[in-house]
XYZ file of C-alpha atoms in Angstrom:
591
model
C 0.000 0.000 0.000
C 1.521 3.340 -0.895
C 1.761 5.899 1.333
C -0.288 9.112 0.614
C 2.603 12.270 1.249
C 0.773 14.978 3.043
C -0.146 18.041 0.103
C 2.519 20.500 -0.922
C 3.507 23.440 0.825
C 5.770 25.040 -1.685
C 5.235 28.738 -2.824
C 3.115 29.162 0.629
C 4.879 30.844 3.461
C 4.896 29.564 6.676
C 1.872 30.114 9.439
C 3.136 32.218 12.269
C 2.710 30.813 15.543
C -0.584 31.836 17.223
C 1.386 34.411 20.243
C 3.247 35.906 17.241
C 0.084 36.841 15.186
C -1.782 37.888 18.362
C 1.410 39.889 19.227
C 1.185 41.518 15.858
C -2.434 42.384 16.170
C -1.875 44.084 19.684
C 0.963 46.340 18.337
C 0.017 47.083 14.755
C -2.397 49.964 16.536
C 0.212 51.287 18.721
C 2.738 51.598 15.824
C -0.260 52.950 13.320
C -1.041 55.269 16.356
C 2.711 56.838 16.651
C 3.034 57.437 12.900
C -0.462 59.288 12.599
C 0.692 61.687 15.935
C 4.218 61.982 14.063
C 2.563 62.713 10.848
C 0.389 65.203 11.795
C 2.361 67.189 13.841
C 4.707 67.572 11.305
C 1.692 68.744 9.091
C 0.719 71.235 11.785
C 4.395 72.753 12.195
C 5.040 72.822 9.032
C 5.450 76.774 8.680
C 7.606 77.193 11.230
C 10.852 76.421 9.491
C 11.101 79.894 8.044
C 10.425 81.958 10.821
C 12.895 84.365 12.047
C 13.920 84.908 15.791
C 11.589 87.077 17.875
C 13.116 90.215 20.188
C 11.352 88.437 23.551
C 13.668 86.512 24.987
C 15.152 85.286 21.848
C 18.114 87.443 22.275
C 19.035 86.684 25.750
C 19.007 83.046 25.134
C 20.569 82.620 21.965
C 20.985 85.390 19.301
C 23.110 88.024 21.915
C 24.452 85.235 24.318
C 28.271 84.387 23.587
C 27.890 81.612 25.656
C 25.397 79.457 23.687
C 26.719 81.196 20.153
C 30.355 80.067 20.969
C 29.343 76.522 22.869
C 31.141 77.326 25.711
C 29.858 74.227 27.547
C 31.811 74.856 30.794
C 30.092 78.111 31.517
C 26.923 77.176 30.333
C 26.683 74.355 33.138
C 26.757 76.972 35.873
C 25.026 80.123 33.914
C 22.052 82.198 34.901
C 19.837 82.758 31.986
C 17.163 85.247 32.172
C 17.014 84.690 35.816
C 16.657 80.146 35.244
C 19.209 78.007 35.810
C 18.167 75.435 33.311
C 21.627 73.912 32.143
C 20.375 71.535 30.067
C 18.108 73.777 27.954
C 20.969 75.982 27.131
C 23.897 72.884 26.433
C 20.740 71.939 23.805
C 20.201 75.511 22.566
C 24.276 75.602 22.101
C 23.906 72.178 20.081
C 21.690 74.400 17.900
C 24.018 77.190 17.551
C 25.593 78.498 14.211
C 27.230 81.345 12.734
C 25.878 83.487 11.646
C 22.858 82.489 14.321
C 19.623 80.511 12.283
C 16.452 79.949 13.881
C 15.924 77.091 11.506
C 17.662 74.428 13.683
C 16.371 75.385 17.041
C 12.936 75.288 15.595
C 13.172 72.362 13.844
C 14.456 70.712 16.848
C 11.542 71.874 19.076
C 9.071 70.521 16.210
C 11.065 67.077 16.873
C 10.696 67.434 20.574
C 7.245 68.068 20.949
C 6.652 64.957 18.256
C 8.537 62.913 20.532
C 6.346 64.734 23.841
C 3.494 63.403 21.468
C 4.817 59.941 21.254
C 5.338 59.909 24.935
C 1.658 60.864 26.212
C 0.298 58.485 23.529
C 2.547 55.473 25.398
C 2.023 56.772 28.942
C -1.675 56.726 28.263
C -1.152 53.040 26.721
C 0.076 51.839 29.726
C -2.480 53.699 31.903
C -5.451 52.194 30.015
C -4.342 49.161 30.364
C -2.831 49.020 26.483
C -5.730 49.913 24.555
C -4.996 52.233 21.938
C -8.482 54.526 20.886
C -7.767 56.697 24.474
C -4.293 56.745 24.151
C -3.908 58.180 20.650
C -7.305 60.645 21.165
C -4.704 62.112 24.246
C -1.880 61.959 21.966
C -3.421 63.575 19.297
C -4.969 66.612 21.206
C -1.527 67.421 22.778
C -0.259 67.514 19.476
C -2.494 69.560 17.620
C -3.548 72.025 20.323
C -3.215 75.391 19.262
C -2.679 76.403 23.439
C 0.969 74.774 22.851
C 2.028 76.038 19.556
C 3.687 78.717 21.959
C 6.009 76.599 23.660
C 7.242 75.079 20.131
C 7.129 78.300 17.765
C 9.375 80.430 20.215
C 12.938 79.646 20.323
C 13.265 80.480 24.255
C 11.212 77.971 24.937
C 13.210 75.059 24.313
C 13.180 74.750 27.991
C 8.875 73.821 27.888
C 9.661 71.006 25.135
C 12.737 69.782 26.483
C 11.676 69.284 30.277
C 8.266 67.992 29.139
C 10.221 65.279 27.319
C 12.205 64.005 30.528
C 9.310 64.507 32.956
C 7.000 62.284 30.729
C 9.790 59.907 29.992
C 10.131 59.851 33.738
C 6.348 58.862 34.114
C 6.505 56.262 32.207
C 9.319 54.854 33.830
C 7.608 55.099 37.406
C 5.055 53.425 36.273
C 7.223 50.462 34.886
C 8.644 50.542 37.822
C 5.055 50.283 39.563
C 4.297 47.241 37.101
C 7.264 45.111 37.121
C 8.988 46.145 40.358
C 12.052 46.086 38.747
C 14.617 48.541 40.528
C 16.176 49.826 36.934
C 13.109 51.629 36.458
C 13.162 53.357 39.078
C 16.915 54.562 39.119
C 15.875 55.676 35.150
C 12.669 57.583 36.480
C 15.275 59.378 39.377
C 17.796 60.261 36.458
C 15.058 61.411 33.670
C 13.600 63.792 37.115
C 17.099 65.453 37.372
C 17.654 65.946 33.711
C 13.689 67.767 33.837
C 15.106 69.448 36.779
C 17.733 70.762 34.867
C 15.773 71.561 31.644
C 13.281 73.640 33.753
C 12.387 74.038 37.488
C 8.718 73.129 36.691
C 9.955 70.029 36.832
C 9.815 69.605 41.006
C 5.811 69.053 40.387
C 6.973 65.543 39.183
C 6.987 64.327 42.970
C 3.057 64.691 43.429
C 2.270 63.570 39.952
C 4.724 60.579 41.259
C 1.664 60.089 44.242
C -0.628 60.276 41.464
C 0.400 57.852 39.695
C 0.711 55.550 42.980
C -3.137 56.446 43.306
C -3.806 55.464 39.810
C -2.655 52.165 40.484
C -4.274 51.180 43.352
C -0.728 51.532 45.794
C -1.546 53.305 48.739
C -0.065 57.036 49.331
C 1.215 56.548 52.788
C 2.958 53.704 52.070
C 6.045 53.067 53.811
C 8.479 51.887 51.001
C 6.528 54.233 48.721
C 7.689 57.644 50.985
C 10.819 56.171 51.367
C 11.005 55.586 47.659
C 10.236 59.598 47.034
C 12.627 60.649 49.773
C 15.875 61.426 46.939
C 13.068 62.913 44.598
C 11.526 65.459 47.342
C 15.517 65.972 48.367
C 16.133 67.098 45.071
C 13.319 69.436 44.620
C 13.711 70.909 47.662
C 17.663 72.042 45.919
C 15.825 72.810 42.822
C 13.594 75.027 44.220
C 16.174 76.955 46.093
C 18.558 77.298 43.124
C 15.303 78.753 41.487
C 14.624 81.234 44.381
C 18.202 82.484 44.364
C 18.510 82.934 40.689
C 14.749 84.293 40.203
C 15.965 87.075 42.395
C 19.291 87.634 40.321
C 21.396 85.956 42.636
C 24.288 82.892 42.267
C 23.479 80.194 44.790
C 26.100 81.112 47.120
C 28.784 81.548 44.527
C 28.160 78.800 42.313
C 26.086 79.783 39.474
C 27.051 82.472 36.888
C 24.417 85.413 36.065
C 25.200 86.014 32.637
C 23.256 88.447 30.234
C 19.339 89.188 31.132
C 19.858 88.452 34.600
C 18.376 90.657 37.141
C 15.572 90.816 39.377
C 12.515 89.174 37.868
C 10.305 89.929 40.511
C 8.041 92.910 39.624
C 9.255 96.101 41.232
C 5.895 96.354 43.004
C 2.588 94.177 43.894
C -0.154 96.009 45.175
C -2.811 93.396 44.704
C -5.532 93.664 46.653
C -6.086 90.085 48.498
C -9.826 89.892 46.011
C -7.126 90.255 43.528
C -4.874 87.462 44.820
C -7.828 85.085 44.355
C -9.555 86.403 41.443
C -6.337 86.587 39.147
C -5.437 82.736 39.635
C -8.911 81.933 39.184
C -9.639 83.749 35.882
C -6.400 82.085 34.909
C -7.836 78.778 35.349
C -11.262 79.838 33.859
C -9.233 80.497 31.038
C -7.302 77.821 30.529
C -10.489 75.075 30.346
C -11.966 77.578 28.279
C -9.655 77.902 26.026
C -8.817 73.697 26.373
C -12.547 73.515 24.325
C -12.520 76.975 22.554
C -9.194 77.943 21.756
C -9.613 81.984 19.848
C -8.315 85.082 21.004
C -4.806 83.177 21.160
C -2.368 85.558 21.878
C 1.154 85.447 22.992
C 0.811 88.062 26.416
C -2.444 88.221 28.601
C -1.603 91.573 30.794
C -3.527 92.462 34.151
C -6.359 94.613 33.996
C -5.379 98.034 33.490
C -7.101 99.634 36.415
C -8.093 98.350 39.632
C -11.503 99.087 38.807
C -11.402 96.251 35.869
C -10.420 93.592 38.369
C -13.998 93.591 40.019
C -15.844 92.453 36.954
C -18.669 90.046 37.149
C -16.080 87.624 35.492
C -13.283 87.481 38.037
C -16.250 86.598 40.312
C -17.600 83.656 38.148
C -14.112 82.627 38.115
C -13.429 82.445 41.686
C -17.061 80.025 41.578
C -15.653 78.322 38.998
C -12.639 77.669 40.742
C -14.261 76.184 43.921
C -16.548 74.163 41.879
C -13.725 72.475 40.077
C -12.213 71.558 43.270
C -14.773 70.407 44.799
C -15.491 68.188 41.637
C -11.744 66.662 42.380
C -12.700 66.116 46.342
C -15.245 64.422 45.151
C -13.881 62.329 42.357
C -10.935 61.080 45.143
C -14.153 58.426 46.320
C -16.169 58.845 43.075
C -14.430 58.905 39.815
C -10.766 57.648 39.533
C -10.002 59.521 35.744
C -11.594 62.506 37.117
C -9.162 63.068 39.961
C -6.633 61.883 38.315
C -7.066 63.733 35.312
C -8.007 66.768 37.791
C -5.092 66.171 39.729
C -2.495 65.902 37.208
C -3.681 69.485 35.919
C -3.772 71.475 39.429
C -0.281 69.683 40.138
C 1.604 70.897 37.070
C -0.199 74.493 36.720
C -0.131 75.427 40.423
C 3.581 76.828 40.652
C 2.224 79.014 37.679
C -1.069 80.341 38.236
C 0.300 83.400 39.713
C -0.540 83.212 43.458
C 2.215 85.122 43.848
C 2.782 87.355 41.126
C 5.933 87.405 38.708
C 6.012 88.980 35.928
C 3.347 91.141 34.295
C 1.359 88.652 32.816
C -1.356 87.078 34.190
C -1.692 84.027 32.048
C 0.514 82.134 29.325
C -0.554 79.535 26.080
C 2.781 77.802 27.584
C 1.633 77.200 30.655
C -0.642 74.420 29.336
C 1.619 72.351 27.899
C 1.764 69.570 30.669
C -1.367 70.218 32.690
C -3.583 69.905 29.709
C -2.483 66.033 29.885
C -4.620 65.487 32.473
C -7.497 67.404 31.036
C -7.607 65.508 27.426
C -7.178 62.167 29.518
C -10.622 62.961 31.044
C -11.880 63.714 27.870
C -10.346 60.983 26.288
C -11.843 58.495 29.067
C -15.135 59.819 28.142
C -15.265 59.369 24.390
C -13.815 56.173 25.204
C -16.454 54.947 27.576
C -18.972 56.365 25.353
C -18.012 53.825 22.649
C -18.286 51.649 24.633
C -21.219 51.710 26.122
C -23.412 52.253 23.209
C -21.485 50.719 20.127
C -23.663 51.889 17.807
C -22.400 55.497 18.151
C -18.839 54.571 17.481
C -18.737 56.005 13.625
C -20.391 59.129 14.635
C -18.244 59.903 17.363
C -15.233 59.378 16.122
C -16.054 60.969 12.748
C -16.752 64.077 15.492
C -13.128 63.795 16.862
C -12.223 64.159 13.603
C -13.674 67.077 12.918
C -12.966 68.486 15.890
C -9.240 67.206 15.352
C -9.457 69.381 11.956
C -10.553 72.623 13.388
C -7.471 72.455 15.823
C -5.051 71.634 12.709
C -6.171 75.007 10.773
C -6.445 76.828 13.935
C -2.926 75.779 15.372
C -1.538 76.488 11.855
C -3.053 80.023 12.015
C -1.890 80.538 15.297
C 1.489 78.958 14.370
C 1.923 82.203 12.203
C 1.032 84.646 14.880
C 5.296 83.857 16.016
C 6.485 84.365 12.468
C 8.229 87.424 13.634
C 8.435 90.082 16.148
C 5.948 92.176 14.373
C 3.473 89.338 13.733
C 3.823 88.559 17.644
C 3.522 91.974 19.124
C 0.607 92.799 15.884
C -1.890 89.609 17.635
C -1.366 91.232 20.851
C -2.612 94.888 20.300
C -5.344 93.188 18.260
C -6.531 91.208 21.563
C -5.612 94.273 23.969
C -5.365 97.439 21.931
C -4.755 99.305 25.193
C -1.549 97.550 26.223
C 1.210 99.938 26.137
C 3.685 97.139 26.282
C 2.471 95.409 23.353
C 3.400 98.912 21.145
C 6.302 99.632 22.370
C 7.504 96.403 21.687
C 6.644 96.661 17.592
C 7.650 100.159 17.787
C 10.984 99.271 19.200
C 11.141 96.588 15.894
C 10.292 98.118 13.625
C 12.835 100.867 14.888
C 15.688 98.571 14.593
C 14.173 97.056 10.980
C 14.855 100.959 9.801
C 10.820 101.994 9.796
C 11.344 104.421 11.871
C 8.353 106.388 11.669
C 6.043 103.628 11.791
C 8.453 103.139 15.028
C 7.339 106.281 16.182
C 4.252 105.920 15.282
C 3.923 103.496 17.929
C 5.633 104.357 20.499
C 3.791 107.844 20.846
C 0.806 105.552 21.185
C 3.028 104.082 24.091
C 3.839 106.707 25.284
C -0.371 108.471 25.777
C -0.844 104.883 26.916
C 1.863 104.942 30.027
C 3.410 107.866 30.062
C 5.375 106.796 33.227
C 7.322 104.146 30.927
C 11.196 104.655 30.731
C 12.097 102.526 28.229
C 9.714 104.399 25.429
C 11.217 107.657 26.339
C 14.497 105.713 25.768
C 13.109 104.048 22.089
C 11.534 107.350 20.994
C 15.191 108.752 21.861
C 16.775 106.134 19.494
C 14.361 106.911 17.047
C 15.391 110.471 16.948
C 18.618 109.899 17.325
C 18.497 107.643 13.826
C 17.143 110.546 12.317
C 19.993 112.671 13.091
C 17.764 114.914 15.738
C 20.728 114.564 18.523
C 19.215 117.266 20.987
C 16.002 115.837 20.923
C 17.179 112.449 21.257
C 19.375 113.437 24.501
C 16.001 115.147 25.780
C 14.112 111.927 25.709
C 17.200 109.616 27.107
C 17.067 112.527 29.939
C 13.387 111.642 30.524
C 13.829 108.440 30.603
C 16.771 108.260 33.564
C 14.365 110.975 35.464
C 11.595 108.294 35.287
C 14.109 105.063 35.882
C 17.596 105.714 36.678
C 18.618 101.905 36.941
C 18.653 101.910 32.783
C 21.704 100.734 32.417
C 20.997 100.557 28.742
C 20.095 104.274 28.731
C 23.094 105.349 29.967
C 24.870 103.241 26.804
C 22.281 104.754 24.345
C 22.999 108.595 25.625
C 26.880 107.817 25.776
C 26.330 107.028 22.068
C 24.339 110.388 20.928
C 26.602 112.353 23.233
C 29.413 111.016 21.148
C 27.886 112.073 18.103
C 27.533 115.636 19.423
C 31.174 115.853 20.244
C 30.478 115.613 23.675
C 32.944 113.083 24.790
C 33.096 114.020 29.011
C 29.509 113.533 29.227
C 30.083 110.093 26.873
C 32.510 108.799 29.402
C 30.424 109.889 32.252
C 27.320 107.755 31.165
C 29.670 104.562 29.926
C 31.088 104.377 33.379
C 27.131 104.698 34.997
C 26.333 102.023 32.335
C 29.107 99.753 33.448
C 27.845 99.690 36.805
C 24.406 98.939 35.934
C 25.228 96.299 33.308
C 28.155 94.777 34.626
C 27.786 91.773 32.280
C 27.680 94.018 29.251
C 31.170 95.757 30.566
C 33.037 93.769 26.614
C 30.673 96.111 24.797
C 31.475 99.255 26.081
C 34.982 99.214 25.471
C 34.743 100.293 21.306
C 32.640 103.292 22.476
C 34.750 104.464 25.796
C 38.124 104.386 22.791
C 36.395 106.147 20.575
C 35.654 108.669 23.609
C 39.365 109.245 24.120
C 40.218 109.866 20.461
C 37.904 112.684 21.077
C 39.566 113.693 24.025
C 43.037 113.369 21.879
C 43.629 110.746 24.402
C 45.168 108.109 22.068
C 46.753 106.046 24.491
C 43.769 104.869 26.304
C 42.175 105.156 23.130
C 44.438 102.121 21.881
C 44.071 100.038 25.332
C 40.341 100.082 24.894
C 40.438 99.004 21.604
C 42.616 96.328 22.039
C 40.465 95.444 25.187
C 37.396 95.286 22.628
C 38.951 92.557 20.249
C 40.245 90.774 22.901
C 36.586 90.470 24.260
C 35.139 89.919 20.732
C 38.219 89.032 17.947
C 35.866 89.523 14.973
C 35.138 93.079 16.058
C 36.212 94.669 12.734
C 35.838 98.535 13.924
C 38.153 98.204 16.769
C 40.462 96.726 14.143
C 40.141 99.404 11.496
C 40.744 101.767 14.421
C 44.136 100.322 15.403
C 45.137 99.708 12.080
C 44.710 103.610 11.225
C 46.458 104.439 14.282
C 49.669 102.241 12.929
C 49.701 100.187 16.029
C 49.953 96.526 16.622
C 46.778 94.544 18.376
C-alpha cells in the first residue's frame, strides 16, 4: 500500500505561531497610532521652518548670548539665563548654535521634541489604560495639535517647555514600569530622567506629586512606607531645585556657584499692590481660562496683561471665576471616592499648573498659552476616558463619534496652523497682541521698538507715541523714541528723551549706553565717558561692549593712548570686532 505524502507546501509561506500573530495584532495599533501623531504634527508645524527669531527673549538666550553662540559648555553648566538656571536647555540651545545664528535648527528641533512629547503621552496613556490604543492616541493627538501649545514650540526660548516635558514624561513612564514590574532599573531611570527635567526647567519639582498620582492610579496606597521612602531622593532634590530657582529668580548665584550672565536681574516685579480679592480672582480667571480655552481655543495671543485699572479687576467675570474655581475643586474632592479619571485627570492638571497660576505674582502677565503644555495632559485624559467609555457603552455610536473627533481634530489643525503664524516674527507677535488688547502699552512699544531697529522708523514712532499716551510713566519708550530720533539725526532731541527716561528710571543701564552714544555724536565726549562708566555699573555683564565706544571717547579727548588700550580690550573680548580693528590699524599700532 503506498503511502499518501501529506499536500505541498511550496510557494506558501509559513503560518506564524498563534502568540506571534496575536502579538502583531496588539501592536500594529500602537505603531499605526505613533506614525499618525508623528505625521500630523509635522503637518501642523510645518510653517515654522522659516520663521525668524523674535526680540522676547530670543536674544538673551541665543541670538546676543556668547555663551550658547560660541558653545562654551563649561560656563553654560553653571550660567544664569534670564534669571533660570536650566543647564540643560541651554547645552541643547548651544547644540543648535551656528554662525551666523539661524532659527531654523532650534525650531526644527523643538518641532522634533514636541513629536517625541506626542509619542510619549500616547505610550504613557497606553500603559495607563491598560494598552488599549483609541484613548491613548485621542490624548496623543490633542496634545499635538492644540493650538494652546504652539507657543512653547514656535518660540525659540522655549526650548526649555519642550525639552523638560520630554524628561518629565519619559520619567512617568518609567515610574510606572517601575510600579508594574517592580524592577529597581526603572526606578533609578525615572530618578535620572527627574534630574535631567530638573535641569531643563524648574517646573519640573511638580513631578513628585504627579509621582503620588500615579501611585493612586494604580491602586498603591499614598502613605505607604516603602513608597515615601522611595520619594525621599526625589523630594531631596526638589527641595535644591527650588532653592537654586529662588536664588537665581531674584538675580542671585546660589552662594557663589552659578554664573548670572546676560538678562539676569531681578525678575520679581518692582511692586505688587494686589488687593487680596485680587490674589484670588487673578489665579482663578487664569484657570477659567485655561479650560476655556482647552474647548474653545480663539483670542490666542502670545501676552495676557492684568487689567489696566483696579476698577477692571472687580468684573462680574473674576467673580464667576473664583465660583468656577471652587466648583472644580470640589469636583476633584469628590472624584478622590467617586471617579478615579476625574481626579486623576483633575489632579495631574492642578499639580503641574499650580507653581504658575500666579498666586504670587511674577512677571506682568497674568496668564501664558505655555503654561498648558503639561497640565492639559490630564485634562484631554478625562476627555479621552469619556469618548472612550462612550463607545463603549453604546457601540452603535462609534462612527459618529469618532467621525466628530475628527472634525474636531481638523478645526485644531487650521487653527494651530493660524496661530502657528502669529510667532512668524516680532511684528506678527507683538501685531496679535494689540489686536486682543489694543490698550496695552507694552504690546506697542515692543513693535515700535522693531520696527525701529528694521529701519521703519516712523512707523516706530508711530507706535511708540501711542506708548507713550498709553503709560506715560514708561522709561524705556522715552528711551526708544530717543533712538528713534537719534536715527534721524535729531541729537538734541534724542538726549532730551534719554534725559526723561533716567528721570523716570535711573537703573537703565541701557540708557546710559544709548545717551553715551548720541553724546558722542555731538562731540560731547566728558559727558560720553560719564554715562559709559554709569552704564558699566548697571550692566556689569555688558562691561566687553562698552569698550569700542569708551576708545572712541578718548580719540575725542586726543587721548590716544587709552584710546588704543580700549580698543585692544574690545577685540580681545570679541576678535571679529572689525571697527576696533580698522581703528588700530589707522592708528599704525599693533593689536
Amino acid at each position: 500500500m503506498t503511502k499518501r505524502r501529506p499536500p505541498s507546501r511550496r510557494g506558501r509561506a509559513p503560518k506564524a505561531p498563534p502568540h506571534v500573530t496575536r502579538k502583531s495584532r496588539r501592536t500594529l495599533p500602537v505603531w499605526l497610532g505613533l506614525a499618525g501623531l508623528a505625521a500630523i504634527t509635522l503637518l501642523a508645524y510645518s510653517g515654522v521652518y522659516n520663521h525668524a527669531f523674535v526680540r522676547w527673549d530670543d536674544p538673551t538666550y541665543v541670538e546676543e548670548n556668547p555663551l550658547v553662540l560660541n558653545q562654551q559648555v563649561g560656563p553654560l553648566i553653571r550660567a544664569v539665563v534670564a534669571n533660570n538656571y536650566h543647564p540643560v536647555t541651554m547645552l541643547s540651545l548651544a547644540a543648535n548654535a551656528s554662525r551666523p545664528p539661524s532659527p531654523r535648527p532650534f525650531l526644527t528641533t523643538n518641532v522634533l521634541l514636541h513629536v517625541l512629547n506626542s509619542g510619549l503621552v500616547f505610550w504613557l496613556t497606553y500603559l495607563l489604560f491598560r494598552r488599549r490604543a483609541l484613548p491613548a492616541f485621542l490624548v496623543g493627538l490633542l496634545f499635538a495639535i492644540h493650538p494652546m501649545h504652539v507657543e512653547s514650540v514656535a518660540w525659540v526660548s522655549e526650548r526649555k517647555d519642550v525639552l523638560y516635558a520630554f524628561f518629565f514624561l519619559a520619567a512617568a513612564i518609567a515610574y510606572w514600569r517601575y510600579l508594574e514590574t517592580g524592577a529597581r532599573h526603572f526606578l533609578a531611570a525615572t530618578f535620572v530622567l527627574f534630574v535631567l527635567s530638573c535641569l531643563s526647567k524648574a517646573m519640573a519639582v511638580t513631578f513628585v506629586p504627579v509621582m503620588v498620582l500615579l501611585d493612586y492610579w494604580k491602586g498603591r496606597s499614598v502613605l505607604d512606607r516603602r513608597g515615601l521612602l522611595e520619594k525621599a531622593p526625589f523630594f531631596g532634590a526638589s527641595i535644591v531645585v527650588g532653592l537654586i530657582a529662588v536664588s537665581a529668580q531674584a538675580g542671585g548665584d546660589f552662594h557663589g556657584l552659578l554664573i548670572p550672565v546676560s538678562g539676569s536681574g531681578t525678575a520679581m516685579p518692582e511692586t505688587v499692590e494686589f488687593t487680596p480679592f485680587q490674589r484670588v480672582a487673578f489665579p482663578s480667571y487664569g484657570h477659567l481660562q485655561y479650560v476655556w480655552k482647552l474647548l474653545v481655543p480663539t483670542g490666542l495671543t502670545a501676552f495676557y496683561p492684568y487689567p489696566a485699572t483696579v476698577a477692571e479687576s472687580y468684573q462680574p467675570k473674576y467673580v464667576v471665576a473664583i465660583l468656577f474655581l471652587l466648583a472644580t475643586l470640589a469636583l476633584f474632592v469628590w472624584s478622590l471616592r467617586g471617579s478615579r479619571v476625574l481626579a486623576f485627570g483633575l489632579g495631574w492638571y492642578f499639580v503641574t499648573l499650580l507653581p504658575v497660576m500666579q498666586w504670587f505674582p511674577v512677571g506682568s502677565a497674568l496668564m501664558a498659552d505655555r503654561y498648558s503644555y503639561l497640565p492639559y495632559v490630564g485634562l484631554f485624559f478625562i476627555l479621552a476616558a469619556g469618548v472612550t467609555d462612550l463607545i463603549h457603552k453604546r457601540p452603535k455610536l462609534r462612527v459618529p463619534v469618532l467621525a466628530g473627533c475628527g472634525l474636531a481634530a481638523a478645526m485644531l489643525v487650521v487653527v494651530t496652523v493660524r496661530q502657528v503664524g502669529a510667532w512668524k516674527d516680532t511684528e506678527a507677535l507683538w501685531t496679535g497682541v494689540i489686536r486682543n488688547f489694543p490698550n496695552y502699552d507694552r504690546a506697542y512699544a515692543a513693535r515700535g521698538n522693531f520696527r525701529g531697529r528694521s529701519g521703519r522708523v516712523q512707523e516706530a514712532m508711530s507706535d511708540l507715541m501711542i506708548a507713550r499716551r498709553l503709560n506715560p510713566l514708561r522709561g524705556e519708550v522715552y528711551e526708544d523714541l530717543g533712538n528713534a530720533y537719534g536715527s534721524l539725526g535729531n541729537l538734541d532731541s534724542a538726549i532730551v528723551l534719554f534725559d526723561q527716561a533716567l528721570r523716570i528710571d535711573p537703573t537703565l543701564g541701557h540708557t546710559y549706553y544709548n545717551r553715551a552714544i548720541a553724546y558722542l555724536r555731538a562731540g560731547r565726549a566728558r559727558e560720553a565717558l560719564a554715562d559709559l562708566a554709569r552704564a558699566e555699573e548697571l550692566m556689569p555683564d555688558q562691561a566687553a561692549s562698552l569698550h569700542f565706544p569708551r576708545g572712541n571717547a578718548y580719540m575725542q579727548l586726543g587721548q590716544v593712548s587709552q584710546a588704543v588700550e580700549e580698543f585692544r580690550a574690545a577685540l580681545r573680548a570679541d576678535p571679529s570686532h572689525a571697527e576696533a580693528r580698522a581703528r588700530l590699524e589707522a592708528l599704525g599700532v599693533a593689536r
